[in-house]
């Protein structure tokens, strides 16, 4: 506040923090009286106890550490900026997963902090309350830890607003205000500045409560991201912030590349590369190509057969050869799944479905020859022929 309104303050971080601390009690009390019915009091209890325990000593230290507050502000701003960048990356990753068909995380959750609730959530609430109270005591800005907690737990927006108002009443009205009144921090305050701050806070509170009825969960989360990043960056020196942003951008690129690699690490690309090399080298060796294609597609899983076959079908007129390779791959995969007792369609039906995907026509005579192992005739020879549009090609081992 000392940096934003130097006309009312003396430019000191301590004086600005005191001015903010003296307008927060009224705003917190009005918000609590309006929304107290929807508060999660178990969550408010954990947050308030931890925040009050940290806010009282930090407010008393504010008077003794006036010369060290800028250093503390830089250190704390660096930590919060790192957390803000980390949370921004999590939001980007959540958005990418949602676009790829994963379930959305925008559904609000009920946070159970009763005695039967999860211990991990309780410890997290205590840690967030302690961090928020310490920041309130030193800088009168306790929002960033609370924002991170909201983004990680995704509570109901209305419930969180009332819960945070309950915590702010405990911290600002019953903890920080008595400490400020009994200390020597009120010597440099400007009463007119306090009056203007309170009037503006009440008007903004009324406007925010009216706008909250038209804000969705996604917009609520996005606004928290923006406020978290802006408030954290304002507390971080530029010589620390710029390398931090560069490191975060590099990490974001690496993480996104790794995520895409894991999404496509089913060996579809290696299969395509290997078969392309073999196709160029042995374009006239039909039997070798059939065997290689069948083995590669079997190892790669038949769900990627359509991608590989479409690629080479567009490049060369190998429809008959590729059709036979598909038959061999499907036969091997279906036989293995049948032998292991896995559920699924018959080999014949698998080939029909796969053929429909890639747009290849296969006659009934070809499909009837690929029956499951228990239906194979006892007098079948080791080698047989497979019908294709280009003629009979022998030498395929079943």
Tab-separated table of C-alpha atoms in Angstrom:
chain	number	residue	atom	x	y	z
A	1	UNK	CA	0.000	0.000	0.000
A	2	UNK	CA	2.934	2.302	0.630
A	3	UNK	CA	3.988	1.787	-3.001
A	4	UNK	CA	0.515	2.199	-4.511
A	5	UNK	CA	-0.720	5.277	-2.581
A	6	UNK	CA	2.370	7.280	-1.567
A	7	UNK	CA	0.226	10.398	-1.201
A	8	UNK	CA	-1.524	8.934	1.830
A	9	UNK	CA	1.388	6.875	3.174
A	10	UNK	CA	5.035	7.665	3.813
A	11	UNK	CA	6.250	5.053	1.323
A	12	UNK	CA	7.091	2.541	4.039
A	13	UNK	CA	5.972	-1.055	3.698
A	14	UNK	CA	5.189	-1.083	7.420
A	15	UNK	CA	2.961	1.987	7.231
A	16	UNK	CA	1.143	0.565	4.231
A	17	UNK	CA	0.595	-2.739	6.033
A	18	UNK	CA	-0.860	-0.918	9.037
A	19	UNK	CA	-3.261	1.073	6.851
A	20	UNK	CA	-4.480	-2.114	5.185
A	21	UNK	CA	-4.812	-3.828	8.563
A	22	UNK	CA	-7.100	-1.077	9.847
A	23	UNK	CA	-9.556	-1.327	6.963
A	24	UNK	CA	-9.722	-5.142	6.896
A	25	UNK	CA	-11.767	-5.648	10.122
A	26	UNK	CA	-14.811	-3.725	8.875
A	27	UNK	CA	-14.799	-5.441	5.491
A	28	UNK	CA	-14.385	-8.895	7.068
A	29	UNK	CA	-17.185	-8.307	9.557
A	30	UNK	CA	-19.661	-7.154	6.890
A	31	UNK	CA	-18.854	-10.131	4.685
A	32	UNK	CA	-19.262	-12.555	7.592
A	33	UNK	CA	-22.645	-11.131	8.609
A	34	UNK	CA	-23.865	-11.519	5.038
A	35	UNK	CA	-22.621	-15.079	4.359
A	36	UNK	CA	-22.336	-16.781	7.753
A	37	UNK	CA	-25.019	-19.389	6.944
A	38	UNK	CA	-22.998	-21.045	4.170
A	39	UNK	CA	-19.622	-21.231	5.945
A	40	UNK	CA	-17.736	-24.477	6.507
A	41	UNK	CA	-16.991	-23.957	10.202
A	42	UNK	CA	-14.726	-26.994	10.517
A	43	UNK	CA	-12.513	-25.574	7.788
A	44	UNK	CA	-12.790	-22.088	9.264
A	45	UNK	CA	-11.701	-23.427	12.665
A	46	UNK	CA	-8.531	-25.040	11.297
A	47	UNK	CA	-7.649	-21.980	9.232
A	48	UNK	CA	-8.479	-19.456	11.953
A	49	UNK	CA	-6.602	-21.173	14.774
A	50	UNK	CA	-3.434	-21.522	12.717
A	51	UNK	CA	-3.734	-18.021	11.238
A	52	UNK	CA	-4.324	-16.342	14.608
A	53	UNK	CA	-1.405	-18.219	16.171
A	54	UNK	CA	0.914	-16.920	13.437
A	55	UNK	CA	-0.589	-13.440	12.983
A	56	UNK	CA	-0.180	-12.247	16.581
A	57	UNK	CA	3.622	-12.731	16.906
A	58	UNK	CA	4.257	-11.580	13.329
A	59	UNK	CA	2.308	-8.371	13.966
A	60	UNK	CA	4.405	-7.711	17.076
A	61	UNK	CA	7.576	-8.398	15.079
A	62	UNK	CA	6.470	-5.842	12.510
A	63	UNK	CA	7.404	-3.023	14.915
A	64	UNK	CA	10.856	-4.452	15.673
A	65	UNK	CA	11.769	-5.512	12.141
A	66	UNK	CA	10.864	-2.350	10.252
A	67	UNK	CA	14.313	-2.134	8.665
A	68	UNK	CA	14.239	-5.831	7.672
A	69	UNK	CA	10.736	-5.897	6.238
A	70	UNK	CA	11.827	-5.140	2.620
A	71	UNK	CA	14.200	-8.123	2.734
A	72	UNK	CA	11.480	-10.352	4.163
A	73	UNK	CA	9.133	-9.046	1.507
A	74	UNK	CA	11.559	-10.042	-1.255
A	75	UNK	CA	12.123	-13.520	0.176
A	76	UNK	CA	8.430	-14.130	0.684
A	77	UNK	CA	7.624	-12.751	-2.758
A	78	UNK	CA	10.103	-15.153	-4.337
A	79	UNK	CA	8.525	-18.120	-2.591
A	80	UNK	CA	5.022	-17.032	-3.535
A	81	UNK	CA	6.030	-16.370	-7.142
A	82	UNK	CA	7.443	-19.882	-7.401
A	83	UNK	CA	4.205	-21.266	-5.978
A	84	UNK	CA	2.169	-19.108	-8.362
A	85	UNK	CA	4.111	-20.353	-11.380
A	86	UNK	CA	3.810	-23.932	-10.185
A	87	UNK	CA	0.062	-23.573	-9.737
A	88	UNK	CA	-0.266	-21.904	-13.137
A	89	UNK	CA	1.473	-24.897	-14.694
A	90	UNK	CA	-0.971	-27.220	-12.900
A	91	UNK	CA	-3.870	-25.240	-14.314
A	92	UNK	CA	-2.448	-25.505	-17.846
A	93	UNK	CA	-1.939	-29.245	-17.433
A	94	UNK	CA	-5.488	-29.629	-16.118
A	95	UNK	CA	-6.800	-27.699	-19.126
A	96	UNK	CA	-4.839	-29.907	-21.559
A	97	UNK	CA	-6.126	-33.078	-19.905
A	98	UNK	CA	-9.693	-31.779	-20.032
A	99	UNK	CA	-9.336	-31.001	-23.749
A	100	UNK	CA	-8.066	-34.537	-24.352
A	101	UNK	CA	-11.166	-36.085	-22.810
A	102	UNK	CA	-10.200	-36.440	-19.146
A	103	UNK	CA	-12.843	-35.625	-16.496
A	104	UNK	CA	-13.049	-31.948	-15.622
A	105	UNK	CA	-12.007	-30.697	-12.186
A	106	UNK	CA	-14.425	-27.755	-12.229
A	107	UNK	CA	-16.991	-29.592	-10.107
A	108	UNK	CA	-16.905	-28.114	-6.567
A	109	UNK	CA	-16.140	-30.475	-3.707
A	110	UNK	CA	-17.302	-30.593	-0.106
A	111	UNK	CA	-14.277	-30.424	2.196
A	112	UNK	CA	-14.759	-32.702	5.182
A	113	UNK	CA	-12.595	-31.497	8.089
A	114	UNK	CA	-14.674	-33.112	10.806
A	115	UNK	CA	-12.929	-35.533	13.214
A	116	UNK	CA	-13.596	-38.315	10.683
A	117	UNK	CA	-12.180	-36.337	7.767
A	118	UNK	CA	-8.846	-37.064	6.053
A	119	UNK	CA	-5.760	-36.084	8.041
A	120	UNK	CA	-3.969	-34.841	4.925
A	121	UNK	CA	-6.632	-32.190	4.359
A	122	UNK	CA	-6.475	-31.083	7.993
A	123	UNK	CA	-2.695	-30.714	7.920
A	124	UNK	CA	-2.966	-28.776	4.673
A	125	UNK	CA	-5.535	-26.408	6.185
A	126	UNK	CA	-3.295	-25.819	9.218
A	127	UNK	CA	-0.281	-25.096	7.004
A	128	UNK	CA	-2.266	-22.697	4.821
A	129	UNK	CA	-3.699	-20.945	7.872
A	130	UNK	CA	-0.245	-20.538	9.392
A	131	UNK	CA	1.192	-19.108	6.162
A	132	UNK	CA	-1.771	-16.787	5.708
A	133	UNK	CA	-1.533	-15.554	9.299
A	134	UNK	CA	2.197	-14.894	8.992
A	135	UNK	CA	1.668	-12.909	5.794
A	136	UNK	CA	-1.193	-10.996	7.375
A	137	UNK	CA	0.965	-10.155	10.386
A	138	UNK	CA	3.945	-8.925	8.354
A	139	UNK	CA	2.347	-7.494	5.199
A	140	UNK	CA	-1.452	-7.500	5.725
A	141	UNK	CA	-1.704	-9.688	2.596
A	142	UNK	CA	-2.856	-13.184	3.506
A	143	UNK	CA	-4.539	-14.053	0.234
A	144	UNK	CA	-1.910	-15.984	-1.794
A	145	UNK	CA	-1.744	-19.072	0.484
A	146	UNK	CA	-5.536	-19.159	0.610
A	147	UNK	CA	-5.705	-18.953	-3.182
A	148	UNK	CA	-3.352	-21.908	-3.561
A	149	UNK	CA	-5.499	-23.880	-1.117
A	150	UNK	CA	-8.623	-23.082	-3.146
A	151	UNK	CA	-7.007	-24.130	-6.427
A	152	UNK	CA	-5.786	-27.414	-4.946
A	153	UNK	CA	-8.995	-28.396	-3.142
A	154	UNK	CA	-11.623	-26.755	-5.412
A	155	UNK	CA	-14.297	-25.930	-2.791
A	156	UNK	CA	-17.654	-24.382	-3.565
A	157	UNK	CA	-17.121	-20.648	-4.300
A	158	UNK	CA	-19.930	-19.433	-2.025
A	159	UNK	CA	-18.845	-21.737	0.788
A	160	UNK	CA	-15.252	-20.580	0.471
A	161	UNK	CA	-16.183	-16.886	0.516
A	162	UNK	CA	-18.099	-17.282	3.746
A	163	UNK	CA	-15.397	-19.498	5.262
A	164	UNK	CA	-12.630	-17.025	4.427
A	165	UNK	CA	-14.766	-14.215	5.862
A	166	UNK	CA	-15.038	-16.170	9.119
A	167	UNK	CA	-11.271	-16.633	9.215
A	168	UNK	CA	-10.672	-12.937	8.478
A	169	UNK	CA	-12.932	-11.904	11.345
A	170	UNK	CA	-10.897	-14.014	13.752
A	171	UNK	CA	-7.562	-12.810	12.372
A	172	UNK	CA	-8.264	-9.113	11.793
A	173	UNK	CA	-10.876	-8.260	14.420
A	174	UNK	CA	-9.883	-10.429	17.373
A	175	UNK	CA	-6.144	-10.884	16.782
A	176	UNK	CA	-4.408	-8.154	14.801
A	177	UNK	CA	-6.528	-5.169	15.805
A	178	UNK	CA	-5.878	-5.573	19.577
A	179	UNK	CA	-2.157	-6.051	18.894
A	180	UNK	CA	-2.040	-2.894	16.770
A	181	UNK	CA	-3.950	-0.864	19.333
A	182	UNK	CA	-1.588	-1.856	22.141
A	183	UNK	CA	1.594	-1.274	20.112
A	184	UNK	CA	3.352	1.755	18.682
A	185	UNK	CA	2.534	1.118	15.035
A	186	UNK	CA	-0.344	3.617	14.947
A	187	UNK	CA	1.844	6.703	15.305
A	188	UNK	CA	2.227	7.313	11.548
A	189	UNK	CA	-1.276	6.500	10.342
A	190	UNK	CA	-3.451	8.891	8.375
A	191	UNK	CA	-7.071	8.802	9.534
A	192	UNK	CA	-8.341	10.213	6.236
A	193	UNK	CA	-6.562	7.448	4.368
A	194	UNK	CA	-8.168	4.869	6.667
A	195	UNK	CA	-11.601	6.412	6.005
A	196	UNK	CA	-11.116	6.367	2.224
A	197	UNK	CA	-9.885	2.770	2.341
A	198	UNK	CA	-12.905	1.629	4.344
A	199	UNK	CA	-15.383	3.377	2.047
A	200	UNK	CA	-13.759	1.879	-1.036
A	201	UNK	CA	-13.586	-1.567	0.576
A	202	UNK	CA	-17.290	-1.576	1.438
A	203	UNK	CA	-18.276	-0.444	-2.073
A	204	UNK	CA	-16.046	-3.076	-3.632
A	205	UNK	CA	-17.474	-5.710	-1.305
A	206	UNK	CA	-21.043	-4.939	-2.348
A	207	UNK	CA	-20.077	-4.969	-6.032
A	208	UNK	CA	-18.180	-8.250	-5.665
A	209	UNK	CA	-21.093	-9.972	-3.940
A	210	UNK	CA	-23.400	-8.889	-6.745
A	211	UNK	CA	-21.016	-10.091	-9.478
A	212	UNK	CA	-20.431	-13.440	-7.769
A	213	UNK	CA	-23.899	-14.614	-8.796
A	214	UNK	CA	-22.849	-14.515	-12.455
A	215	UNK	CA	-19.392	-16.071	-12.089
A	216	UNK	CA	-18.910	-19.738	-12.980
A	217	UNK	CA	-16.454	-22.090	-11.313
A	218	UNK	CA	-14.040	-21.862	-14.256
A	219	UNK	CA	-14.023	-18.053	-14.142
A	220	UNK	CA	-13.642	-18.197	-10.356
A	221	UNK	CA	-10.531	-20.366	-10.691
A	222	UNK	CA	-9.126	-18.186	-13.481
A	223	UNK	CA	-9.578	-15.016	-11.415
A	224	UNK	CA	-7.770	-16.646	-8.498
A	225	UNK	CA	-4.894	-17.567	-10.818
A	226	UNK	CA	-4.619	-13.977	-12.024
A	227	UNK	CA	-4.725	-12.452	-8.533
A	228	UNK	CA	-2.232	-15.007	-7.242
A	229	UNK	CA	0.279	-14.292	-9.999
A	230	UNK	CA	-0.119	-10.509	-9.818
A	231	UNK	CA	0.112	-10.281	-6.015
A	232	UNK	CA	3.116	-12.592	-5.944
A	233	UNK	CA	4.957	-10.755	-8.708
A	234	UNK	CA	4.407	-7.396	-7.010
A	235	UNK	CA	6.326	-8.653	-3.978
A	236	UNK	CA	9.265	-10.109	-5.945
A	237	UNK	CA	12.270	-8.046	-7.121
A	238	UNK	CA	12.864	-8.016	-10.854
A	239	UNK	CA	16.355	-9.522	-10.605
A	240	UNK	CA	14.749	-12.593	-9.033
A	241	UNK	CA	11.492	-12.563	-10.975
A	242	UNK	CA	12.971	-12.635	-14.506
A	243	UNK	CA	15.153	-15.766	-13.991
A	244	UNK	CA	12.246	-17.387	-12.182
A	245	UNK	CA	9.905	-16.792	-15.115
A	246	UNK	CA	12.506	-18.089	-17.602
A	247	UNK	CA	13.022	-21.255	-15.555
A	248	UNK	CA	9.260	-21.747	-15.261
A	249	UNK	CA	8.762	-21.313	-19.021
A	250	UNK	CA	11.500	-23.848	-19.752
A	251	UNK	CA	10.011	-26.292	-17.271
A	252	UNK	CA	6.581	-25.811	-18.829
A	253	UNK	CA	7.877	-26.654	-22.307
A	254	UNK	CA	9.720	-29.736	-21.022
A	255	UNK	CA	6.688	-30.948	-19.085
A	256	UNK	CA	4.323	-30.497	-22.006
A	257	UNK	CA	6.711	-32.346	-24.316
A	258	UNK	CA	7.017	-35.164	-21.792
A	259	UNK	CA	3.235	-35.334	-21.450
A	260	UNK	CA	2.835	-35.595	-25.214
A	261	UNK	CA	5.519	-38.263	-25.346
A	262	UNK	CA	3.758	-40.357	-22.704
A	263	UNK	CA	0.536	-39.929	-24.635
A	264	UNK	CA	2.119	-41.346	-27.804
A	265	UNK	CA	4.742	-43.711	-26.398
A	266	UNK	CA	2.887	-46.774	-27.705
A	267	UNK	CA	5.636	-47.402	-30.287
A	268	UNK	CA	3.477	-46.227	-33.188
A	269	UNK	CA	6.224	-43.922	-34.480
A	270	UNK	CA	9.051	-46.521	-34.258
A	271	UNK	CA	6.891	-49.006	-36.148
A	272	UNK	CA	6.266	-46.490	-38.922
A	273	UNK	CA	9.967	-45.607	-39.224
A	274	UNK	CA	11.164	-49.223	-39.287
A	275	UNK	CA	8.580	-50.301	-41.828
A	276	UNK	CA	9.355	-47.285	-44.026
A	277	UNK	CA	13.020	-48.285	-44.145
A	278	UNK	CA	12.148	-51.883	-44.983
A	279	UNK	CA	9.644	-50.789	-47.626
A	280	UNK	CA	12.278	-48.743	-49.437
A	281	UNK	CA	14.934	-51.455	-49.220
A	282	UNK	CA	12.851	-54.572	-49.993
A	283	UNK	CA	10.062	-53.212	-52.154
A	284	UNK	CA	10.072	-56.355	-54.326
A	285	UNK	CA	10.284	-58.937	-51.543
A	286	UNK	CA	6.616	-59.578	-50.868
A	287	UNK	CA	7.087	-62.406	-48.385
A	288	UNK	CA	9.605	-60.491	-46.284
A	289	UNK	CA	7.372	-57.455	-46.189
A	290	UNK	CA	4.382	-59.526	-45.147
A	291	UNK	CA	6.306	-61.159	-42.323
A	292	UNK	CA	7.871	-57.902	-41.107
A	293	UNK	CA	4.587	-56.023	-41.230
A	294	UNK	CA	2.759	-58.763	-39.391
A	295	UNK	CA	5.357	-59.040	-36.611
A	296	UNK	CA	5.709	-55.284	-36.171
A	297	UNK	CA	1.986	-54.701	-36.036
A	298	UNK	CA	1.557	-57.591	-33.616
A	299	UNK	CA	4.213	-56.185	-31.282
A	300	UNK	CA	2.821	-52.694	-31.651
A	301	UNK	CA	-0.816	-53.675	-30.920
A	302	UNK	CA	-3.497	-53.828	-33.637
A	303	UNK	CA	-5.142	-50.602	-32.465
A	304	UNK	CA	-2.432	-48.705	-34.380
A	305	UNK	CA	-2.726	-50.785	-37.540
A	306	UNK	CA	-5.065	-48.284	-39.186
A	307	UNK	CA	-2.600	-45.395	-38.795
A	308	UNK	CA	0.297	-47.307	-40.353
A	309	UNK	CA	-1.751	-48.814	-43.169
A	310	UNK	CA	-3.369	-45.522	-44.142
A	311	UNK	CA	0.077	-43.942	-44.365
A	312	UNK	CA	1.522	-46.532	-46.745
A	313	UNK	CA	-1.700	-47.067	-48.680
A	314	UNK	CA	-1.547	-43.421	-49.732
A	315	UNK	CA	2.097	-43.681	-50.770
A	316	UNK	CA	2.121	-46.888	-52.845
A	317	UNK	CA	-0.297	-49.361	-54.311
A	318	UNK	CA	0.395	-52.102	-51.775
A	319	UNK	CA	-3.244	-52.661	-50.849
A	320	UNK	CA	-3.116	-56.439	-51.326
A	321	UNK	CA	0.164	-56.784	-49.462
A	322	UNK	CA	-0.958	-54.565	-46.603
A	323	UNK	CA	-4.256	-56.393	-46.402
A	324	UNK	CA	-2.446	-59.683	-45.890
A	325	UNK	CA	-0.153	-58.108	-43.302
A	326	UNK	CA	-3.237	-56.889	-41.474
A	327	UNK	CA	-4.733	-60.369	-41.565
A	328	UNK	CA	-1.567	-61.869	-40.117
A	329	UNK	CA	-1.315	-59.254	-37.369
A	330	UNK	CA	-4.967	-59.630	-36.402
A	331	UNK	CA	-4.687	-63.414	-36.454
A	332	UNK	CA	-1.661	-63.403	-34.134
A	333	UNK	CA	-3.200	-60.938	-31.702
A	334	UNK	CA	-6.595	-62.665	-31.612
A	335	UNK	CA	-4.995	-66.082	-31.146
A	336	UNK	CA	-2.940	-64.860	-28.205
A	337	UNK	CA	-5.953	-63.226	-26.559
A	338	UNK	CA	-8.020	-66.364	-27.153
A	339	UNK	CA	-5.262	-68.540	-25.636
A	340	UNK	CA	-5.069	-66.300	-22.549
A	341	UNK	CA	-8.830	-66.405	-22.097
A	342	UNK	CA	-9.275	-62.651	-22.573
A	343	UNK	CA	-12.719	-61.320	-23.355
A	344	UNK	CA	-13.384	-59.833	-26.743
A	345	UNK	CA	-14.619	-60.516	-30.234
A	346	UNK	CA	-13.556	-63.443	-32.386
A	347	UNK	CA	-10.545	-63.049	-34.705
A	348	UNK	CA	-12.836	-62.877	-37.692
A	349	UNK	CA	-14.856	-60.055	-36.174
A	350	UNK	CA	-11.657	-58.205	-35.159
A	351	UNK	CA	-10.475	-58.220	-38.762
A	352	UNK	CA	-13.836	-57.012	-40.028
A	353	UNK	CA	-13.842	-54.096	-37.584
A	354	UNK	CA	-10.281	-53.116	-38.376
A	355	UNK	CA	-10.918	-53.355	-42.108
A	356	UNK	CA	-13.896	-51.038	-41.812
A	357	UNK	CA	-11.695	-48.466	-40.023
A	358	UNK	CA	-9.054	-48.334	-42.732
A	359	UNK	CA	-11.401	-48.677	-45.682
A	360	UNK	CA	-10.035	-51.965	-47.074
A	361	UNK	CA	-12.377	-54.507	-48.621
A	362	UNK	CA	-11.879	-58.132	-47.630
A	363	UNK	CA	-13.921	-60.921	-49.116
A	364	UNK	CA	-15.585	-63.624	-47.078
A	365	UNK	CA	-13.239	-66.260	-48.480
A	366	UNK	CA	-10.273	-64.503	-46.839
A	367	UNK	CA	-12.028	-64.062	-43.517
A	368	UNK	CA	-13.355	-67.609	-43.371
A	369	UNK	CA	-9.816	-68.939	-43.537
A	370	UNK	CA	-8.914	-67.111	-40.295
A	371	UNK	CA	-10.852	-68.999	-37.665
A	372	UNK	CA	-9.856	-69.355	-34.022
A	373	UNK	CA	-7.397	-72.173	-33.149
A	374	UNK	CA	-10.080	-74.507	-31.818
A	375	UNK	CA	-11.992	-74.278	-35.125
A	376	UNK	CA	-8.977	-74.933	-37.379
A	377	UNK	CA	-9.228	-78.194	-39.388
A	378	UNK	CA	-7.004	-80.999	-38.183
A	379	UNK	CA	-5.575	-81.661	-41.622
A	380	UNK	CA	-4.462	-78.089	-42.241
A	381	UNK	CA	-0.993	-77.809	-43.618
A	382	UNK	CA	1.750	-75.649	-42.169
A	383	UNK	CA	1.575	-73.273	-45.114
A	384	UNK	CA	-1.509	-71.974	-46.852
A	385	UNK	CA	-2.596	-69.289	-49.254
A	386	UNK	CA	-4.524	-66.103	-48.678
A	387	UNK	CA	-6.739	-64.603	-51.316
A	388	UNK	CA	-5.995	-61.061	-52.314
A	389	UNK	CA	-7.044	-58.695	-55.089
A	390	UNK	CA	-3.649	-59.225	-56.713
A	391	UNK	CA	-3.790	-63.023	-56.758
A	392	UNK	CA	-2.686	-65.929	-54.594
A	393	UNK	CA	0.465	-65.443	-52.511
A	394	UNK	CA	1.718	-68.499	-50.667
A	395	UNK	CA	4.149	-69.042	-47.839
A	396	UNK	CA	2.346	-67.415	-44.881
A	397	UNK	CA	2.636	-69.459	-41.725
A	398	UNK	CA	-0.441	-69.475	-39.580
